[in-house]
């Protein structure tokens, strides 16, 4: 009995040491894991790395495309959208370099823009693209730098764009000739019609002339008033007749930022009509387009009149939506959707343009250096401070550098499967992709998130709740 007791106690003691040992091991290994995590998300180091990648892209632009719209990073030459330069990359990139504290680069960029940019050109340009990249870029440059010539350029551009609103409905034509004011492109889409208020409204605020705000707001309202009985909009609409040409509804390219500017019109200007439009729209979007599939939480396509599902496609452009949901206060859906977006990114180690989320098969394999998934990670990190968004950001940065960096800059991918490159570097790579990556890792004081609203091209605009 005595020997039984001794062995029993010995057994208990052994068990105690084994268990405490294993728990010690466990805490050690989790400690090691934590160190690794900390290392992986060394924010300061990552912010510096993003800055270095930005400089690499900018140096390539300077060397091979100086004074032109965009760098072609493989052929090492340049591309001008309309055959003559509108200095798209310099304007789009200016506020990014300012936020990064790249003073020398910002100064040389400013010289280039202020001494050479002119809109007095006989070219027919896309109202939407020129508004979000150029007007947005010049306005944020003015607010950050204070040089009045940025504002004069913005006002000159705004005046030249105004005739685009002269359709029978007040919704803008797709194209406008900057010299003659001649318009074209009668069939447009909600994004191109409804993504003008942040820029035109800010121009009104800064110049004291209400005409810009009123035109852009009217266009947004006229479009909203044509929503279906169930609250959705279609893909294309005739701006003279006001008739829908394609009734498929979604949150992707062609509609996306129409929703974004309802929300941001409210947040930026305190506009109650925008608040009402956003609240009505988001309800319909969540009711008919949100899809809790086997593969995750997504947003799909449906007919705007019946709400019937038409397809289950989701893509790089749709990945802006977690940011909008978060800004609108719906963190639950925002986080669930960003998790799905991250799955999409990781299918091939870098984000495809589009997948079918039913099968998780890639339906369009390109990657054009888009920012949306990074923008959403930045918003979500701001709202949650969950380090997983920093880890996501590190993955995005590493993959972009691994697959897209060339010796002259960064190249799009023709296919995320083969990783074959394409000879293009859109200006939004410097305006948005690298800015959001930088801000994700940079100290919060770099930019006070609560005092600005980003236009859809990531140009920060100061909030003024005047309405
Ligand atoms: C940008 O020009 C803007 O973000 C726009 O709203 C849609 N997409 C591109 C970047 O992907």
Tab-separated table of C-alpha atoms and ligand atoms in Angstrom:
chain	number	residue	atom	x	y	z
A	1	UNK	CA	0.000	0.000	0.000
A	2	UNK	CA	2.824	2.347	0.997
A	3	UNK	CA	4.730	1.646	-2.241
A	4	UNK	CA	1.470	2.147	-4.191
A	5	UNK	CA	1.067	5.564	-2.532
A	6	UNK	CA	4.682	6.521	-3.326
A	7	UNK	CA	4.299	5.592	-6.977
A	8	UNK	CA	0.946	7.394	-7.124
A	9	UNK	CA	2.512	10.598	-5.738
A	10	UNK	CA	5.474	10.163	-8.089
A	11	UNK	CA	3.058	9.820	-10.992
A	12	UNK	CA	1.209	12.978	-9.962
A	13	UNK	CA	4.512	14.854	-9.683
A	14	UNK	CA	5.668	13.648	-13.096
A	15	UNK	CA	2.313	14.619	-14.590
A	16	UNK	CA	2.609	18.058	-12.959
A	17	UNK	CA	6.084	18.682	-14.389
A	18	UNK	CA	5.120	17.375	-17.813
A	19	UNK	CA	2.037	19.547	-17.870
A	20	UNK	CA	3.683	22.670	-16.498
A	21	UNK	CA	6.591	21.982	-18.852
A	22	UNK	CA	4.252	21.734	-21.788
A	23	UNK	CA	2.439	24.849	-20.757
A	24	UNK	CA	5.811	26.584	-20.453
A	25	UNK	CA	6.642	25.309	-23.926
A	26	UNK	CA	3.266	26.540	-25.120
A	27	UNK	CA	3.799	29.987	-23.707
A	28	UNK	CA	7.302	29.985	-25.140
A	29	UNK	CA	6.133	29.014	-28.564
A	30	UNK	CA	3.304	31.515	-28.460
A	31	UNK	CA	5.839	34.099	-27.296
A	32	UNK	CA	8.034	33.230	-30.263
A	33	UNK	CA	5.013	33.421	-32.508
A	34	UNK	CA	4.143	36.837	-31.121
A	35	UNK	CA	7.680	38.060	-31.759
A	36	UNK	CA	7.421	36.859	-35.325
A	37	UNK	CA	4.081	38.604	-35.701
A	38	UNK	CA	5.502	41.773	-34.219
A	39	UNK	CA	8.360	41.544	-36.640
A	40	UNK	CA	6.043	40.922	-39.539
A	41	UNK	CA	4.080	44.024	-38.710
A	42	UNK	CA	6.853	46.445	-37.909
A	43	UNK	CA	4.785	49.419	-39.058
A	44	UNK	CA	7.642	51.873	-39.253
A	45	UNK	CA	9.753	49.562	-41.369
A	46	UNK	CA	6.855	48.781	-43.665
A	47	UNK	CA	5.976	52.454	-44.092
A	48	UNK	CA	9.605	53.104	-45.101
A	49	UNK	CA	9.459	50.219	-47.526
A	50	UNK	CA	6.302	51.541	-49.182
A	51	UNK	CA	7.983	54.929	-49.480
A	52	UNK	CA	11.005	53.299	-51.135
A	53	UNK	CA	8.725	51.489	-53.611
A	54	UNK	CA	6.956	54.768	-54.347
A	55	UNK	CA	10.305	56.416	-55.056
A	56	UNK	CA	11.225	53.558	-57.369
A	57	UNK	CA	8.028	54.099	-59.374
A	58	UNK	CA	8.493	57.877	-59.397
A	59	UNK	CA	12.148	57.608	-60.503
A	60	UNK	CA	11.007	55.371	-63.389
A	61	UNK	CA	8.356	57.928	-64.325
A	62	UNK	CA	10.923	60.727	-64.185
A	63	UNK	CA	13.442	58.903	-66.284
A	64	UNK	CA	11.205	57.536	-69.022
A	65	UNK	CA	7.922	59.451	-68.964
A	66	UNK	CA	8.640	62.896	-67.520
A	67	UNK	CA	5.910	65.356	-68.462
A	68	UNK	CA	3.593	62.659	-69.840
A	69	UNK	CA	0.471	61.023	-68.472
A	70	UNK	CA	1.800	57.594	-67.580
A	71	UNK	CA	4.897	55.423	-67.542
A	72	UNK	CA	5.103	52.274	-69.645
A	73	UNK	CA	7.322	50.289	-67.308
A	74	UNK	CA	8.396	47.503	-69.653
A	75	UNK	CA	9.096	49.328	-72.932
A	76	UNK	CA	10.428	52.216	-70.803
A	77	UNK	CA	8.512	54.882	-72.589
A	78	UNK	CA	5.294	56.811	-71.944
A	79	UNK	CA	1.603	56.912	-72.704
A	80	UNK	CA	-0.640	59.966	-73.101
A	81	UNK	CA	-4.335	59.204	-72.829
A	82	UNK	CA	-5.412	61.784	-75.403
A	83	UNK	CA	-2.278	62.115	-77.524
A	84	UNK	CA	-1.157	65.142	-75.527
A	85	UNK	CA	-0.264	65.172	-71.856
A	86	UNK	CA	-2.568	66.228	-69.033
A	87	UNK	CA	0.165	65.402	-66.501
A	88	UNK	CA	-1.993	62.704	-65.040
A	89	UNK	CA	0.651	60.881	-62.993
A	90	UNK	CA	2.204	64.092	-61.585
A	91	UNK	CA	-1.213	65.427	-60.503
A	92	UNK	CA	-2.440	62.091	-59.160
A	93	UNK	CA	0.814	61.455	-57.260
A	94	UNK	CA	1.395	64.897	-55.710
A	95	UNK	CA	-0.544	64.445	-52.471
A	96	UNK	CA	0.935	60.970	-51.936
A	97	UNK	CA	4.472	62.323	-51.986
A	98	UNK	CA	3.430	65.211	-49.766
A	99	UNK	CA	1.945	62.815	-47.202
A	100	UNK	CA	5.077	60.678	-47.414
A	101	UNK	CA	7.169	63.737	-46.583
A	102	UNK	CA	9.041	63.536	-49.904
A	103	UNK	CA	9.688	67.279	-50.046
A	104	UNK	CA	12.191	67.369	-52.907
A	105	UNK	CA	10.010	65.192	-55.135
A	106	UNK	CA	6.876	67.174	-54.245
A	107	UNK	CA	8.670	70.425	-55.112
A	108	UNK	CA	9.846	69.193	-58.528
A	109	UNK	CA	6.401	67.761	-59.219
A	110	UNK	CA	4.748	71.035	-58.271
A	111	UNK	CA	7.069	72.969	-60.613
A	112	UNK	CA	6.208	70.595	-63.434
A	113	UNK	CA	2.459	70.911	-62.893
A	114	UNK	CA	2.290	74.650	-62.290
A	115	UNK	CA	4.620	75.551	-65.166
A	116	UNK	CA	3.263	73.210	-67.802
A	117	UNK	CA	-0.255	71.953	-67.184
A	118	UNK	CA	-2.871	73.563	-69.404
A	119	UNK	CA	-6.426	72.452	-70.117
A	120	UNK	CA	-6.746	74.646	-73.190
A	121	UNK	CA	-6.640	71.639	-75.492
A	122	UNK	CA	-8.837	70.499	-78.337
A	123	UNK	CA	-9.360	67.017	-76.920
A	124	UNK	CA	-12.430	65.073	-75.929
A	125	UNK	CA	-11.894	63.677	-72.426
A	126	UNK	CA	-13.817	61.418	-70.070
A	127	UNK	CA	-15.726	63.640	-67.653
A	128	UNK	CA	-15.514	61.080	-64.828
A	129	UNK	CA	-11.830	60.143	-65.122
A	130	UNK	CA	-10.648	63.722	-65.476
A	131	UNK	CA	-12.797	64.763	-62.535
A	132	UNK	CA	-11.622	62.097	-60.098
A	133	UNK	CA	-7.938	62.131	-61.078
A	134	UNK	CA	-7.259	65.717	-62.170
A	135	UNK	CA	-9.873	67.881	-60.446
A	136	UNK	CA	-9.621	65.775	-57.284
A	137	UNK	CA	-5.817	65.809	-57.414
A	138	UNK	CA	-5.598	69.586	-57.924
A	139	UNK	CA	-8.060	70.321	-55.126
A	140	UNK	CA	-6.260	68.148	-52.615
A	141	UNK	CA	-2.919	69.607	-53.776
A	142	UNK	CA	-4.326	73.067	-53.066
A	143	UNK	CA	-5.584	72.080	-49.627
A	144	UNK	CA	-2.286	70.435	-48.691
A	145	UNK	CA	0.130	72.899	-50.250
A	146	UNK	CA	-1.785	76.171	-50.223
A	147	UNK	CA	-0.512	77.424	-53.597
A	148	UNK	CA	-3.414	79.268	-55.253
A	149	UNK	CA	-2.309	78.230	-58.732
A	150	UNK	CA	-3.521	74.702	-57.960
A	151	UNK	CA	-6.961	76.160	-57.283
A	152	UNK	CA	-6.896	78.298	-60.462
A	153	UNK	CA	-6.099	75.197	-62.495
A	154	UNK	CA	-8.907	73.330	-60.748
A	155	UNK	CA	-11.374	76.118	-61.449
A	156	UNK	CA	-10.328	76.375	-65.086
A	157	UNK	CA	-10.848	72.623	-65.431
A	158	UNK	CA	-14.177	72.723	-63.575
A	159	UNK	CA	-15.438	75.462	-65.931
A	160	UNK	CA	-14.398	73.466	-68.984
A	161	UNK	CA	-16.192	70.369	-67.656
A	162	UNK	CA	-19.455	72.185	-66.861
A	163	UNK	CA	-21.070	71.825	-70.345
A	164	UNK	CA	-21.029	68.058	-69.857
A	165	UNK	CA	-24.106	68.526	-67.634
A	166	UNK	CA	-26.111	70.110	-70.486
A	167	UNK	CA	-28.091	66.977	-71.291
A	168	UNK	CA	-31.895	66.848	-71.262
A	169	UNK	CA	-31.862	65.310	-67.778
A	170	UNK	CA	-28.887	67.137	-66.236
A	171	UNK	CA	-26.946	63.883	-66.002
A	172	UNK	CA	-23.530	64.412	-67.645
A	173	UNK	CA	-22.436	63.124	-71.026
A	174	UNK	CA	-19.480	60.782	-70.893
A	175	UNK	CA	-17.127	62.959	-72.947
A	176	UNK	CA	-16.430	66.659	-73.158
A	177	UNK	CA	-14.089	68.603	-75.420
A	178	UNK	CA	-11.969	70.782	-73.138
A	179	UNK	CA	-11.660	73.588	-75.724
A	180	UNK	CA	-14.992	73.618	-77.537
A	181	UNK	CA	-17.290	72.189	-74.844
A	182	UNK	CA	-18.703	69.728	-77.385
A	183	UNK	CA	-20.187	66.712	-75.652
A	184	UNK	CA	-20.556	63.071	-76.693
A	185	UNK	CA	-21.385	59.713	-75.140
A	186	UNK	CA	-25.105	59.782	-74.450
A	187	UNK	CA	-25.159	56.316	-72.881
A	188	UNK	CA	-23.411	56.441	-69.541
A	189	UNK	CA	-23.475	54.597	-66.217
A	190	UNK	CA	-24.201	55.390	-62.552
A	191	UNK	CA	-20.523	55.636	-61.569
A	192	UNK	CA	-19.688	58.172	-64.256
A	193	UNK	CA	-22.850	60.181	-63.571
A	194	UNK	CA	-22.819	60.017	-59.780
A	195	UNK	CA	-19.138	60.367	-58.912
A	196	UNK	CA	-18.650	64.106	-59.294
A	197	UNK	CA	-20.059	65.719	-56.152
A	198	UNK	CA	-16.989	65.433	-53.906
A	199	UNK	CA	-14.843	67.310	-56.444
A	200	UNK	CA	-17.405	69.765	-57.852
A	201	UNK	CA	-18.801	70.421	-54.375
A	202	UNK	CA	-15.328	71.163	-53.042
A	203	UNK	CA	-14.674	73.501	-55.964
A	204	UNK	CA	-17.825	75.408	-54.986
A	205	UNK	CA	-16.713	75.524	-51.371
A	206	UNK	CA	-13.251	76.841	-52.255
A	207	UNK	CA	-14.341	79.359	-54.900
A	208	UNK	CA	-17.617	80.467	-53.343
A	209	UNK	CA	-19.450	79.704	-56.604
A	210	UNK	CA	-22.353	77.259	-56.028
A	211	UNK	CA	-22.738	76.296	-59.679
A	212	UNK	CA	-20.398	73.296	-59.471
A	213	UNK	CA	-22.082	71.812	-56.403
A	214	UNK	CA	-25.530	72.284	-57.860
A	215	UNK	CA	-24.780	70.649	-61.219
A	216	UNK	CA	-23.096	67.590	-59.702
A	217	UNK	CA	-25.765	67.203	-57.014
A	218	UNK	CA	-28.570	67.482	-59.577
A	219	UNK	CA	-26.936	64.742	-61.681
A	220	UNK	CA	-26.729	62.451	-58.651
A	221	UNK	CA	-30.335	63.112	-57.637
A	222	UNK	CA	-31.675	62.679	-61.185
A	223	UNK	CA	-29.990	59.307	-61.338
A	224	UNK	CA	-31.177	58.271	-57.881
A	225	UNK	CA	-34.745	59.236	-58.862
A	226	UNK	CA	-34.548	56.677	-61.646
A	227	UNK	CA	-33.904	53.791	-59.260
A	228	UNK	CA	-36.332	50.888	-59.551
A	229	UNK	CA	-39.268	50.214	-57.232
A	230	UNK	CA	-37.007	47.952	-55.165
A	231	UNK	CA	-34.349	50.667	-54.898
A	232	UNK	CA	-31.669	49.417	-57.315
A	233	UNK	CA	-30.017	51.042	-60.329
A	234	UNK	CA	-28.934	49.387	-63.573
A	235	UNK	CA	-25.625	49.314	-65.437
A	236	UNK	CA	-26.202	51.814	-68.256
A	237	UNK	CA	-28.590	54.693	-68.878
A	238	UNK	CA	-29.244	57.227	-71.643
A	239	UNK	CA	-28.619	60.695	-70.163
A	240	UNK	CA	-30.963	62.420	-72.642
A	241	UNK	CA	-33.978	60.124	-72.419
A	242	UNK	CA	-33.312	58.930	-68.856
A	243	UNK	CA	-34.068	55.342	-69.965
A	244	UNK	CA	-32.108	52.404	-68.616
A	245	UNK	CA	-30.284	50.514	-71.374
A	246	UNK	CA	-29.011	47.666	-69.188
A	247	UNK	CA	-30.904	46.727	-66.051
A	248	UNK	CA	-28.312	44.553	-64.377
A	249	UNK	CA	-27.489	45.856	-60.901
A	250	UNK	CA	-24.274	45.337	-58.912
A	251	UNK	CA	-21.683	47.250	-56.866
A	252	UNK	CA	-18.861	46.763	-59.356
A	253	UNK	CA	-17.155	49.035	-61.881
A	254	UNK	CA	-19.725	51.229	-63.634
A	255	UNK	CA	-21.898	51.580	-60.508
A	256	UNK	CA	-19.499	51.373	-57.510
A	257	UNK	CA	-18.668	54.980	-56.703
A	258	UNK	CA	-22.270	56.167	-57.281
A	259	UNK	CA	-22.935	54.635	-53.873
A	260	UNK	CA	-19.628	55.869	-52.507
A	261	UNK	CA	-20.479	59.523	-53.318
A	262	UNK	CA	-23.934	59.362	-51.719
A	263	UNK	CA	-22.209	58.384	-48.489
A	264	UNK	CA	-19.291	60.773	-48.927
A	265	UNK	CA	-21.530	63.676	-50.015
A	266	UNK	CA	-23.186	63.303	-46.634
A	267	UNK	CA	-19.967	62.875	-44.641
A	268	UNK	CA	-18.041	65.619	-46.440
A	269	UNK	CA	-20.675	68.353	-46.741
A	270	UNK	CA	-23.285	67.222	-44.228
A	271	UNK	CA	-25.768	67.021	-47.119
A	272	UNK	CA	-28.987	65.452	-45.772
A	273	UNK	CA	-30.237	64.434	-49.222
A	274	UNK	CA	-27.067	62.416	-49.684
A	275	UNK	CA	-27.643	60.773	-46.306
A	276	UNK	CA	-31.183	59.820	-47.327
A	277	UNK	CA	-30.024	58.492	-50.703
A	278	UNK	CA	-27.254	56.424	-49.093
A	279	UNK	CA	-29.535	54.957	-46.433
A	280	UNK	CA	-32.158	53.945	-48.977
A	281	UNK	CA	-29.593	52.572	-51.416
A	282	UNK	CA	-27.585	50.527	-48.932
A	283	UNK	CA	-30.757	48.814	-47.708
A	284	UNK	CA	-31.615	47.691	-51.245
A	285	UNK	CA	-28.017	46.681	-51.955
A	286	UNK	CA	-27.872	44.554	-48.815
A	287	UNK	CA	-31.254	43.013	-49.518
A	288	UNK	CA	-30.778	42.053	-53.159
A	289	UNK	CA	-27.044	41.996	-53.879
A	290	UNK	CA	-25.443	40.704	-50.672
A	291	UNK	CA	-24.839	36.961	-50.868
A	292	UNK	CA	-23.888	34.702	-47.967
A	293	UNK	CA	-22.503	31.927	-50.109
A	294	UNK	CA	-20.773	28.697	-49.156
A	295	UNK	CA	-17.476	30.402	-50.033
A	296	UNK	CA	-18.012	33.503	-47.896
A	297	UNK	CA	-19.884	36.790	-47.787
A	298	UNK	CA	-20.002	38.572	-51.164
A	299	UNK	CA	-22.025	40.989	-53.308
A	300	UNK	CA	-23.417	39.728	-56.613
A	301	UNK	CA	-25.517	40.806	-59.608
A	302	UNK	CA	-29.308	41.028	-59.844
A	303	UNK	CA	-31.901	42.551	-62.124
A	304	UNK	CA	-32.709	46.070	-60.873
A	305	UNK	CA	-36.482	45.563	-61.290
A	306	UNK	CA	-37.054	42.029	-60.037
A	307	UNK	CA	-34.085	41.575	-57.699
A	308	UNK	CA	-33.491	38.197	-59.367
A	309	UNK	CA	-29.871	36.970	-59.155
A	310	UNK	CA	-28.234	37.174	-62.610
A	311	UNK	CA	-24.677	36.078	-61.767
A	312	UNK	CA	-22.260	35.567	-58.899
A	313	UNK	CA	-19.235	37.559	-60.017
A	314	UNK	CA	-16.981	39.586	-57.738
A	315	UNK	CA	-13.775	41.404	-58.561
A	316	UNK	CA	-10.934	43.711	-57.630
A	317	UNK	CA	-13.121	46.792	-58.130
A	318	UNK	CA	-15.819	45.455	-55.776
A	319	UNK	CA	-13.199	45.301	-53.022
A	320	UNK	CA	-13.807	49.029	-52.342
A	321	UNK	CA	-17.034	48.083	-50.605
A	322	UNK	CA	-15.682	47.011	-47.199
A	323	UNK	CA	-14.314	50.560	-46.877
A	324	UNK	CA	-17.731	52.065	-47.691
A	325	UNK	CA	-19.534	49.714	-45.329
A	326	UNK	CA	-17.082	50.634	-42.571
A	327	UNK	CA	-17.430	54.369	-43.238
A	328	UNK	CA	-21.201	53.877	-43.166
A	329	UNK	CA	-20.943	52.184	-39.743
A	330	UNK	CA	-21.524	48.545	-40.760
A	331	UNK	CA	-18.318	46.944	-39.495
A	332	UNK	CA	-19.793	43.453	-39.399
A	333	UNK	CA	-20.469	43.229	-43.117
A	334	UNK	CA	-17.293	45.211	-43.853
A	335	UNK	CA	-15.059	42.717	-42.037
A	336	UNK	CA	-16.819	39.689	-43.494
A	337	UNK	CA	-16.456	41.062	-47.019
A	338	UNK	CA	-12.788	41.964	-46.588
A	339	UNK	CA	-12.165	38.367	-45.459
A	340	UNK	CA	-13.700	37.187	-48.744
A	341	UNK	CA	-11.660	39.719	-50.726
A	342	UNK	CA	-8.501	38.402	-49.080
A	343	UNK	CA	-9.451	34.865	-50.136
A	344	UNK	CA	-9.765	36.161	-53.684
A	345	UNK	CA	-6.307	37.794	-53.461
A	346	UNK	CA	-4.746	34.556	-52.248
A	347	UNK	CA	-6.199	32.287	-54.945
A	348	UNK	CA	-3.105	32.870	-57.083
A	349	UNK	CA	-0.923	34.939	-54.759
A	350	UNK	CA	-2.131	38.267	-56.181
A	351	UNK	CA	-5.583	39.620	-56.928
A	352	UNK	CA	-7.440	38.654	-60.112
A	353	UNK	CA	-9.699	41.231	-61.764
A	354	UNK	CA	-12.747	38.988	-61.372
A	355	UNK	CA	-13.854	35.623	-60.011
A	356	UNK	CA	-17.057	33.632	-59.843
A	357	UNK	CA	-17.526	33.263	-56.098
A	358	UNK	CA	-19.837	30.302	-56.612
A	359	UNK	CA	-17.006	28.165	-57.971
A	360	UNK	CA	-14.063	30.332	-56.817
A	361	UNK	CA	-12.811	30.154	-60.417
A	362	UNK	CA	-11.089	33.140	-61.993
A	363	UNK	CA	-13.175	34.667	-64.780
A	364	UNK	CA	-10.809	37.524	-65.666
A	365	UNK	CA	-7.177	36.992	-64.720
A	366	UNK	CA	-5.558	40.459	-65.052
A	367	UNK	CA	-4.251	42.652	-62.208
A	368	UNK	CA	-3.894	46.330	-63.104
A	369	UNK	CA	-2.280	47.421	-59.813
A	370	UNK	CA	-5.661	48.235	-58.311
A	371	UNK	CA	-5.969	49.749	-54.814
A	372	UNK	CA	-9.460	48.840	-53.570
A	373	UNK	CA	-8.654	45.861	-51.337
A	374	UNK	CA	-5.840	47.888	-49.718
A	375	UNK	CA	-8.113	50.899	-49.243
A	376	UNK	CA	-10.525	48.616	-47.374
A	377	UNK	CA	-7.762	47.145	-45.195
A	378	UNK	CA	-6.702	50.708	-44.304
A	379	UNK	CA	-10.257	51.722	-43.299
A	380	UNK	CA	-10.742	48.525	-41.308
A	381	UNK	CA	-7.462	48.947	-39.480
A	382	UNK	CA	-8.480	52.508	-38.650
A	383	UNK	CA	-11.800	51.388	-37.196
A	384	UNK	CA	-10.755	48.145	-35.479
A	385	UNK	CA	-7.005	48.375	-34.865
A	386	UNK	CA	-6.978	44.658	-35.534
A	387	UNK	CA	-3.443	43.709	-36.552
A	388	UNK	CA	-4.728	41.232	-39.093
A	389	UNK	CA	-5.272	44.167	-41.437
A	390	UNK	CA	-1.602	45.106	-41.115
A	391	UNK	CA	-0.686	41.537	-41.957
A	392	UNK	CA	-2.969	41.680	-44.972
A	393	UNK	CA	-1.252	44.910	-45.985
A	394	UNK	CA	2.142	43.264	-45.746
A	395	UNK	CA	0.938	40.439	-47.993
A	396	UNK	CA	-0.348	42.963	-50.545
A	397	UNK	CA	2.940	44.859	-50.516
A	398	UNK	CA	5.114	41.739	-50.756
A	399	UNK	CA	3.083	40.266	-53.615
A	400	UNK	CA	2.991	43.487	-55.607
A	401	UNK	CA	6.755	43.859	-55.267
A	402	UNK	CA	7.326	40.190	-56.067
A	403	UNK	CA	5.211	40.021	-59.204
A	404	UNK	CA	4.841	43.567	-60.543
A	405	UNK	CA	8.119	45.408	-59.893
A	406	UNK	CA	10.307	46.009	-62.941
A	407	UNK	CA	13.588	47.857	-63.165
A	408	UNK	CA	11.721	50.959	-64.370
A	409	UNK	CA	8.679	50.910	-62.078
A	410	UNK	CA	5.711	48.575	-61.557
A	411	UNK	CA	3.811	46.727	-64.271
A	412	UNK	CA	0.263	45.437	-64.461
A	413	UNK	CA	-0.201	41.696	-64.885
A	414	UNK	CA	-1.910	40.224	-67.936
A	415	UNK	CA	-2.599	37.176	-65.845
A	416	UNK	CA	-2.279	36.472	-62.151
A	417	UNK	CA	-2.020	32.793	-63.074
A	418	UNK	CA	0.989	33.031	-65.407
A	419	UNK	CA	2.243	36.302	-63.828
A	420	UNK	CA	2.920	37.617	-67.336
A	421	UNK	CA	3.345	41.396	-67.180
A	422	UNK	CA	1.586	44.109	-69.162
A	423	UNK	CA	3.238	47.365	-70.196
A	424	UNK	CA	1.203	49.793	-68.076
A	425	UNK	CA	1.338	51.663	-64.763
A	426	UNK	CA	-1.910	53.575	-64.209
A	427	UNK	CA	-1.653	56.847	-62.324
A	428	UNK	CA	-3.892	55.415	-59.597
A	429	UNK	CA	-1.037	53.138	-58.554
A	430	UNK	CA	0.731	56.229	-57.183
A	431	UNK	CA	-2.440	58.083	-56.183
A	432	UNK	CA	-4.183	55.235	-54.420
A	433	UNK	CA	-2.441	51.862	-54.157
A	434	UNK	CA	0.780	53.122	-52.622
A	435	UNK	CA	-0.944	55.904	-50.652
A	436	UNK	CA	-3.330	53.529	-48.893
A	437	UNK	CA	-0.486	51.086	-48.251
A	438	UNK	CA	1.620	53.857	-46.781
A	439	UNK	CA	-1.185	55.239	-44.624
A	440	UNK	CA	-1.962	51.753	-43.333
A	441	UNK	CA	1.532	51.549	-41.820
A	442	UNK	CA	2.347	55.219	-41.184
A	443	UNK	CA	1.762	56.938	-37.820
A	444	UNK	CA	-1.871	57.996	-37.465
A	445	UNK	CA	-0.867	61.645	-37.201
A	446	UNK	CA	0.275	61.535	-40.855
A	447	UNK	CA	-3.320	62.267	-41.836
A	448	UNK	CA	-6.257	62.825	-39.498
A	449	UNK	CA	-8.763	60.334	-40.894
A	450	UNK	CA	-11.639	62.031	-39.084
A	451	UNK	CA	-11.021	65.406	-40.673
A	452	UNK	CA	-10.951	64.349	-44.326
A	453	UNK	CA	-12.855	62.348	-46.897
A	454	UNK	CA	-10.990	60.609	-49.698
A	455	UNK	CA	-12.399	61.120	-53.163
A	456	UNK	CA	-12.664	57.907	-55.141
A	457	UNK	CA	-9.089	58.383	-56.397
A	458	UNK	CA	-7.773	58.614	-52.791
A	459	UNK	CA	-7.318	62.390	-52.817
A	460	UNK	CA	-8.014	63.612	-49.264
A	461	UNK	CA	-10.433	66.537	-49.059
A	462	UNK	CA	-11.053	68.499	-45.865
A	463	UNK	CA	-14.463	67.999	-44.280
A	464	UNK	CA	-16.677	71.068	-44.082
A	465	UNK	CA	-20.136	70.334	-42.797
A	466	UNK	CA	-21.748	73.384	-44.331
A	467	UNK	CA	-25.108	71.964	-45.471
B	1	LIG	C1	-9.706	54.406	-59.732
B	1	LIG	O1	-9.554	55.255	-60.810
B	1	LIG	C2	-10.844	54.842	-58.869
B	1	LIG	O2	-10.714	54.243	-57.623
B	1	LIG	C3	-12.194	54.508	-59.434
B	1	LIG	O3	-13.251	54.810	-58.566
B	1	LIG	C4	-12.311	53.077	-59.858
B	1	LIG	N1	-11.113	52.419	-60.083
B	1	LIG	C5	-9.821	52.983	-60.208
B	1	LIG	C6	-8.799	52.104	-59.531
B	1	LIG	O4	-9.042	50.778	-59.594
